[in-house]
C-alpha cells in the first residue's frame, strides 16, 4: 500500500487533508476535513494517514510505503504497536513501514483535546479535565467530534445531527468544538468498536499543530483492561495510546481509575449533563430512546443512586420503567460482563431489593436455555 504526500485543499468553507492511497487493485483518496477556521491546527505530516491506514494495511498483509514525513517517536513504536494489534485482532499480520522521511524536530503544541460524544465516559473526562481543578497544561481547550466510523447506522447525517445537538454545550463552556469529517471508514473491513482507538488517534495527529495532548476517555477500569483477542479496542488502549504518540501530540487514556458506576455518579452531579447526556445506541433523534441496553444501564445506575429524576429532560422515564424489570433480571442474575458486575456490586452496596418479576424472568431464561441445551445441535439433513 502506497500513501502519497498529504495535500491541503480549501473546499466550501472547510479545509481537507488528502492522501492518495494506492493498493494492488486501485488508487483512492483518504481525506479528512475541518472548518476553515481550524486550518491552523492541521499538521501536514504523514502521521495521521499512517495511523489511519495501519490496520487496513495489516489486514491486507501489505507493507506501507509512506511519502512525506513521519514522526520518529511514532515510527520507533510501530513494531511494538503492531505486535499488540495482532494480539487483539489475530487475523492481522505484521508488516513493514517504509517512510520517505523520519523527523524528530516536532514541538508539542499547547492545545488539549478530547473527543466528545456526550456519553458518560466523555462527561467524566470533561469533569476531571475541565470542570474540576486540573494542571493548566492538562485542562481541555478543544472538543472534537469525529466522523471516523462510529456513525455507521446513520452516516454523515447522524454525525451532523449529533454534533449540532452538542454544539450549544460547547458554546456554553466557551470551548472550540471541531467537527472532523472523513471517509476513513471506507478503508476498513473491521467494525468501528474493534478499531476505534487508532481511528480516533489519527484525528489527534491530524491536528498536531494545535493539539499537543489528546485525552481519550476510557471505557474500562484498570482491573478489566488487558491485551488479547477482544471485540473492543478500548480494553487495550492503556497500552496502545502511548505508542500512537508523536513529538507533537501525546495520546493518553483517562478515567480508568473509575468504574462505569462511579463515572455515572460523578456525571449525575454535573448540571450540564442533565441537559446534554447522550448514551443511546439507537440514534434516537433529539433524546435517548431509554430502552436500549446502554440507556437502561445508565438509568438503572441513576435509579440505584436515587438520582433518576434529575435526567427526565433527556430520557423518557416512563418508557424505561416499562422495560426495567427484564433489564434488572439480566443485569443482576444472568449477565457477567464487567459493567453488569459493577452494577450488581452497587446494587448490593445500596441494599437494592430486585422485583420478584425480575427474578422470575431470570429463572425463565435459565430454564429456556437449559431446555435448548438438551436438544443439542440440529441434525436436520440438508
Short mmCIF file of N, CA, C and O in Angstrom, two decimals, residues 9 85 94 117 136 165 181 194 223 235-236 264 285 334 343 345 355-356 359:
data_model
loop_
_atom_site.label_atom_id
_atom_site.label_comp_id
_atom_site.label_asym_id
_atom_site.label_seq_id
_atom_site.Cartn_x
_atom_site.Cartn_y
_atom_site.Cartn_z
N UNK A 9 -6.46 21.14 0.78
CA UNK A 9 -7.31 21.81 -0.22
C UNK A 9 -8.47 22.51 0.48
O UNK A 9 -9.09 21.95 1.38
N UNK A 85 -1.54 -5.04 18.30
CA UNK A 85 -2.72 -5.11 17.44
C UNK A 85 -3.00 -6.55 16.98
O UNK A 85 -4.16 -6.96 16.88
N UNK A 94 1.68 -8.63 10.84
CA UNK A 94 2.65 -7.55 10.95
C UNK A 94 3.27 -7.26 9.59
O UNK A 94 3.52 -8.17 8.80
N UNK A 117 -18.69 12.93 22.82
CA UNK A 117 -19.92 12.38 22.26
C UNK A 117 -21.13 12.67 23.13
O UNK A 117 -22.26 12.38 22.74
N UNK A 136 -2.89 23.33 34.49
CA UNK A 136 -3.23 24.10 33.28
C UNK A 136 -2.84 23.40 31.98
O UNK A 136 -3.54 23.51 30.97
N UNK A 165 -26.39 18.75 18.09
CA UNK A 165 -27.05 18.63 19.39
C UNK A 165 -26.14 19.06 20.53
O UNK A 165 -26.58 19.63 21.53
N UNK A 181 -14.74 15.66 9.74
CA UNK A 181 -15.38 14.70 8.84
C UNK A 181 -14.29 13.90 8.13
O UNK A 181 -13.15 14.37 7.98
N UNK A 194 -13.93 -2.41 17.27
CA UNK A 194 -12.67 -3.13 17.41
C UNK A 194 -11.47 -2.29 17.00
O UNK A 194 -10.32 -2.64 17.30
N UNK A 223 -8.76 -2.87 36.26
CA UNK A 223 -8.83 -4.32 36.51
C UNK A 223 -9.41 -5.09 35.32
O UNK A 223 -9.22 -6.29 35.21
N UNK A 235 -10.23 -2.13 25.50
CA UNK A 235 -9.64 -2.96 26.55
C UNK A 235 -8.12 -2.86 26.57
O UNK A 235 -7.49 -3.05 27.62
N UNK A 236 -7.50 -2.55 25.44
CA UNK A 236 -6.04 -2.50 25.36
C UNK A 236 -5.48 -1.10 25.14
O UNK A 236 -4.28 -0.93 24.99
N UNK A 264 -20.77 7.35 36.27
CA UNK A 264 -22.17 7.78 36.16
C UNK A 264 -22.57 8.64 37.36
O UNK A 264 -23.27 9.66 37.20
N UNK A 285 -33.51 10.57 17.58
CA UNK A 285 -33.29 11.99 17.30
C UNK A 285 -33.72 12.86 18.47
O UNK A 285 -34.84 12.77 18.95
N UNK A 334 -28.17 -12.73 35.29
CA UNK A 334 -27.83 -13.51 34.10
C UNK A 334 -26.49 -13.12 33.47
O UNK A 334 -25.74 -14.00 33.03
N UNK A 343 -22.63 -3.09 38.31
CA UNK A 343 -23.97 -2.72 38.74
C UNK A 343 -24.46 -3.65 39.84
O UNK A 343 -25.09 -3.20 40.82
N UNK A 345 -22.63 -5.15 42.05
CA UNK A 345 -21.91 -4.76 43.26
C UNK A 345 -22.55 -3.51 43.88
O UNK A 345 -22.72 -3.42 45.10
N UNK A 355 -37.18 -6.64 42.06
CA UNK A 355 -38.58 -7.06 41.98
C UNK A 355 -38.68 -8.57 41.77
O UNK A 355 -37.82 -9.17 41.11
N UNK A 356 -39.71 -9.17 42.30
CA UNK A 356 -39.93 -10.60 42.11
C UNK A 356 -40.03 -10.93 40.62
O UNK A 356 -39.53 -11.97 40.17
N UNK A 359 -36.64 -11.56 39.12
CA UNK A 359 -36.11 -12.88 39.47
C UNK A 359 -36.80 -13.97 38.64
O UNK A 359 -36.15 -14.90 38.14
#
